Coordinates of C-alpha atoms and ligand atoms in Angstrom, one line a residue:
M8 CA 107.0 208.7 119.2
A9 CA 108.9 205.7 118.0
R10 CA 110.2 205.9 114.5
R11 CA 108.5 203.6 112.1
K12 CA 110.5 201.1 110.1
K13 CA 110.6 202.0 106.5
I14 CA 110.1 198.8 104.4
Y15 CA 110.5 200.2 100.9
E16 CA 110.5 203.6 99.2
G17 CA 109.4 203.8 95.6
K18 CA 108.9 206.7 93.2
A19 CA 105.5 207.9 94.4
K20 CA 105.0 206.0 97.7
I21 CA 106.6 204.8 100.9
L22 CA 105.8 201.6 102.7
Y23 CA 106.2 201.4 106.5
E24 CA 105.8 198.5 108.9
G25 CA 102.2 198.4 110.0
P26 CA 100.7 198.2 113.5
E27 CA 99.9 194.5 113.2
P28 CA 101.8 191.7 111.5
G29 CA 100.7 191.2 107.9
T30 CA 100.0 195.0 107.5
F31 CA 101.9 197.9 106.0
V32 CA 101.2 201.6 106.1
Q33 CA 101.3 203.1 102.5
Y34 CA 102.3 206.8 102.4
F35 CA 101.5 208.7 99.2
K36 CA 104.3 211.3 98.3
D37 CA 103.8 214.4 96.1
D38 CA 106.6 213.2 93.8
A39 CA 105.8 212.6 90.2
T40 CA 108.2 210.8 87.8
A41 CA 107.8 209.8 84.1
F42 CA 109.9 208.1 81.4
N43 CA 111.5 205.7 83.9
A44 CA 112.3 208.6 86.3
E45 CA 114.1 210.7 83.7
K46 CA 111.5 213.5 84.3
K47 CA 110.8 214.4 87.9
A48 CA 108.8 216.9 89.9
T49 CA 107.0 217.5 93.2
I50 CA 103.4 218.3 92.7
D51 CA 101.6 219.8 95.7
G52 CA 98.6 217.8 96.8
K53 CA 99.1 214.8 94.4
G54 CA 99.7 212.4 97.3
V55 CA 96.6 213.5 99.2
L56 CA 94.4 213.1 96.0
N57 CA 95.9 209.7 95.1
N58 CA 95.4 208.4 98.7
R59 CA 91.7 209.4 98.5
L60 CA 91.2 208.1 95.0
S61 CA 92.9 204.8 95.6
E62 CA 90.8 204.4 98.7
F63 CA 87.7 205.1 96.7
F64 CA 88.5 202.6 93.9
M65 CA 89.7 199.8 96.3
K66 CA 86.6 200.2 98.5
G67 CA 84.5 199.9 95.3
L68 CA 86.3 196.7 94.4
T69 CA 85.7 195.3 97.8
Q70 CA 82.0 196.1 97.4
I71 CA 81.7 194.0 94.3
G72 CA 83.8 191.2 95.7
I73 CA 87.2 191.9 94.1
P74 CA 89.9 191.1 96.6
N75 CA 92.4 193.9 97.2
H76 CA 95.0 195.1 99.8
F77 CA 93.1 198.1 101.2
L78 CA 92.2 198.0 104.9
K79 CA 91.5 201.6 105.9
R80 CA 92.6 205.2 105.4
L81 CA 94.6 206.4 108.3
N82 CA 95.0 210.1 107.4
M83 CA 95.5 212.5 104.5
R84 CA 98.5 210.7 103.1
E85 CA 98.4 207.2 104.6
Q86 CA 96.4 204.1 104.3
L87 CA 96.6 200.7 106.1
I88 CA 97.0 197.9 103.6
R89 CA 97.6 194.1 103.7
Q90 CA 101.1 193.0 103.2
V91 CA 101.4 191.0 100.0
E92 CA 104.2 189.4 98.0
I93 CA 104.1 191.5 94.9
I94 CA 104.2 189.5 91.6
P95 CA 107.0 191.3 89.6
L96 CA 104.7 192.2 86.7
E97 CA 102.8 195.3 85.7
V98 CA 99.4 194.2 84.5
I99 CA 98.1 196.6 81.9
V100 CA 94.6 196.6 80.5
R101 CA 93.8 198.7 77.4
N102 CA 90.4 199.6 76.0
F103 CA 91.7 202.1 73.4
A104 CA 95.2 202.4 71.9
A105 CA 97.5 205.0 73.6
G106 CA 101.1 205.5 74.8
S107 CA 103.5 202.6 74.2
M108 CA 100.9 200.5 72.4
S109 CA 100.3 203.2 69.8
T110 CA 104.0 203.6 69.3
R111 CA 104.6 199.9 69.1
L112 CA 101.8 199.0 66.7
G113 CA 101.5 202.3 64.8
L114 CA 97.9 202.8 66.0
S115 CA 96.7 206.4 66.5
E116 CA 95.9 207.3 70.0
G117 CA 92.2 206.7 70.9
T118 CA 91.6 203.9 68.4
A119 CA 89.0 201.6 70.0
L120 CA 90.4 198.0 70.5
P121 CA 88.3 195.0 69.4
R122 CA 88.2 193.9 73.0
P123 CA 90.1 194.8 76.2
I124 CA 93.7 193.7 75.8
V125 CA 95.8 192.6 78.8
E126 CA 99.6 193.1 78.6
F127 CA 102.3 192.2 81.1
C128 CA 105.5 194.1 81.7
L129 CA 108.4 192.9 83.9
K130 CA 108.8 195.3 86.8
D131 CA 112.5 196.2 86.3
D132 CA 113.5 199.9 86.2
K133 CA 117.0 199.1 84.9
L134 CA 115.4 197.4 81.8
G135 CA 112.6 200.0 81.5
D136 CA 109.8 197.5 82.4
P137 CA 109.9 195.5 79.2
L138 CA 106.8 193.9 77.7
V139 CA 106.9 190.2 78.3
S140 CA 104.8 187.3 77.0
E141 CA 103.0 184.6 79.0
E142 CA 105.7 182.3 77.7
H143 CA 108.4 184.3 79.3
I144 CA 106.4 184.6 82.6
I145 CA 106.0 180.8 82.9
A146 CA 109.5 179.9 81.6
F147 CA 111.2 182.3 84.0
G148 CA 108.9 181.4 86.9
W149 CA 107.7 185.0 87.6
A150 CA 104.2 183.5 87.9
S151 CA 102.5 180.1 87.4
Q152 CA 99.9 179.3 84.8
Q153 CA 97.3 179.4 87.5
D154 CA 98.5 182.8 88.6
L155 CA 98.3 184.0 85.1
D156 CA 94.7 182.8 84.7
D157 CA 93.8 184.5 88.0
M158 CA 95.6 187.7 87.1
L159 CA 93.8 187.9 83.7
A160 CA 90.4 187.4 85.4
L161 CA 91.2 190.0 88.1
A162 CA 92.5 192.5 85.6
L163 CA 89.3 192.2 83.4
R164 CA 87.0 192.5 86.4
V165 CA 88.9 195.6 87.6
N166 CA 88.6 197.0 84.0
D167 CA 84.8 196.5 84.0
F168 CA 84.4 198.1 87.3
M169 CA 86.7 201.1 86.6
S170 CA 85.2 201.6 83.1
G171 CA 81.7 201.8 84.5
V172 CA 82.7 204.1 87.5
M173 CA 84.5 206.4 85.1
L174 CA 81.9 206.5 82.4
A175 CA 79.3 207.5 85.0
V176 CA 81.2 210.7 85.5
G177 CA 81.9 211.4 81.9
I178 CA 85.4 209.9 81.8
K179 CA 86.7 207.3 79.3
L180 CA 89.0 204.7 80.8
V181 CA 91.6 204.4 78.0
D182 CA 94.0 202.1 79.9
F183 CA 95.4 201.4 83.3
K184 CA 98.1 199.4 85.2
I185 CA 97.6 197.4 88.3
E186 CA 99.9 195.3 90.4
I187 CA 98.9 192.0 91.9
G188 CA 100.2 190.4 95.1
R189 CA 100.0 187.0 96.8
V190 CA 98.6 186.5 100.3
W191 CA 98.7 183.3 102.2
E192 CA 95.6 182.0 104.0
N193 CA 96.6 178.8 105.8
D194 CA 98.2 176.7 103.2
F195 CA 96.4 178.5 100.3
Q196 CA 97.7 181.4 98.3
R197 CA 95.3 184.0 96.8
L198 CA 96.0 186.8 94.4
I199 CA 94.7 190.2 95.3
V200 CA 94.9 193.7 93.8
A201 CA 97.7 195.7 95.4
D202 CA 99.7 198.9 95.0
E203 CA 97.3 201.7 94.0
I204 CA 94.7 202.7 91.5
S205 CA 94.8 206.4 90.8
P206 CA 95.2 208.8 87.8
D207 CA 99.0 208.1 88.1
S208 CA 98.4 204.6 86.7
C209 CA 95.4 205.2 84.4
R210 CA 94.7 207.1 81.2
L211 CA 91.5 209.1 81.7
W212 CA 90.0 211.2 79.0
D213 CA 86.9 213.4 79.2
V214 CA 84.2 211.7 77.1
E215 CA 83.1 215.0 75.5
T216 CA 86.3 217.0 75.0
G217 CA 89.0 214.3 75.1
Q218 CA 90.8 216.4 77.8
K219 CA 93.4 214.3 79.6
L220 CA 92.8 214.0 83.3
D221 CA 95.8 211.7 84.2
K222 CA 99.6 211.5 84.4
D223 CA 100.0 212.3 80.7
V224 CA 99.3 215.9 81.8
F225 CA 102.7 215.8 83.5
R226 CA 104.4 213.5 81.0
R227 CA 103.4 215.7 78.1
D228 CA 103.4 219.1 79.8
L229 CA 99.7 219.8 79.3
G230 CA 99.0 222.0 82.3
S231 CA 98.4 221.5 86.0
L232 CA 98.4 217.8 87.2
T233 CA 96.8 218.9 90.5
D234 CA 93.9 220.5 88.7
A235 CA 93.4 217.3 86.5
Y236 CA 93.4 214.9 89.5
T237 CA 91.2 217.3 91.5
E238 CA 88.7 217.3 88.6
V239 CA 88.6 213.5 88.7
A240 CA 88.1 213.5 92.5
R241 CA 85.4 216.2 92.3
R242 CA 83.5 214.3 89.7
L243 CA 83.6 211.1 91.8
G244 CA 82.6 213.0 94.9
V245 CA 85.8 212.1 96.8
L246 CA 87.4 215.5 97.1
P247 CA 88.6 215.9 100.7
S248 CA 86.9 218.9 102.2
N249 CA 90.1 220.6 103.2
V250 CA 91.7 220.4 99.7
T251 CA 90.6 223.5 97.8
H252 CA 91.9 225.4 95.0
A253 CA 89.7 228.4 95.7
T254 CA 91.6 231.6 94.8
K255 CA 89.8 233.7 97.3
P256 CA 88.3 233.2 100.8
T257 CA 84.7 231.9 100.6
L258 CA 82.1 233.2 103.0
I259 CA 80.6 230.5 105.2
N260 CA 77.1 231.2 106.3
Ligands
UDP313 N1 101.7 202.7 83.5 C1 102.0 202.8 84.9 N2 103.3 202.6 85.2 C2 104.3 202.2 84.4 C3 103.9 202.1 83.0 C4 102.6 202.3 82.6 O1 101.1 203.1 85.7 O2 105.4 202.0 84.8 C5 100.3 202.9 83.1 C6 100.1 204.2 82.3 O3 99.8 205.3 83.1 C7 99.0 203.9 81.4 C8 99.1 202.3 81.2 O4 99.9 201.9 82.3 O5 97.8 204.2 82.0 C9 99.8 202.0 79.8 O6 101.0 202.6 79.8 P1 102.0 202.5 78.5 O7 102.4 201.1 78.3 O8 101.2 203.1 77.3 O9 103.2 203.3 78.8 P2 103.7 204.8 78.7 O10 103.2 205.3 77.4 O11 103.0 205.5 79.9 O12 105.1 204.7 78.8

């Protein structure tokens, strides 16, 4: 088989050239990193779960008319996606204070925010993805005013969708990060949701117990990350049938 051309390798995913122009194959690795890659581990099964979960969320977005890069899942770890020009900003939406916002503003984790708050961070590992203002974004030309308006609208629509989907299975969407890319259709550009949506990039707390079901389990050494992501997948009904954490063989009738 001909070797595929690797386009880009990130911390948790690899992008390969796709079968058609304008497509990529996105491969989900088992690698987990935190604190700007100071903490690293390989977590068995994480890639498989995130491939499924990102597929589930992106398909849901498509169903309610929110444009995104997902085309189809190819196998356990790979999905076909649209090639986009990634805008070099992490778009974070917060419903409750946590993580860096709690530290920055002295708010205790879990404080409900008066409304969803959208923040932008510059995607730059060397600088530790610093928070930037809309002024910076426009002045340095990372995105235009129109892009910013479109990104805000997209982010808030994704937040409404994700909050509802999660609440339906007893999970509170505390915050999440998305990335947004440009696609060109004839002479027009359009912004679409790209990258991934998974427990790697969301904060998910059980509504009843407050148990963390996201990457904070890894960041803060709170137990098994695979178990947490499996629980999210199980509640959403997207657990692949061949991923099981059964400890003993099960009799099939
Ligand atoms: N996030 C992410 N990638 C990043 C930074 C943040 O996916 O490089 C997500 C993170 O999982 C959380 C949200 O964005 O759901 C807000 O993260 P925060 O700014 O609180 O950063 P952290 O405390 O994780 O450093």
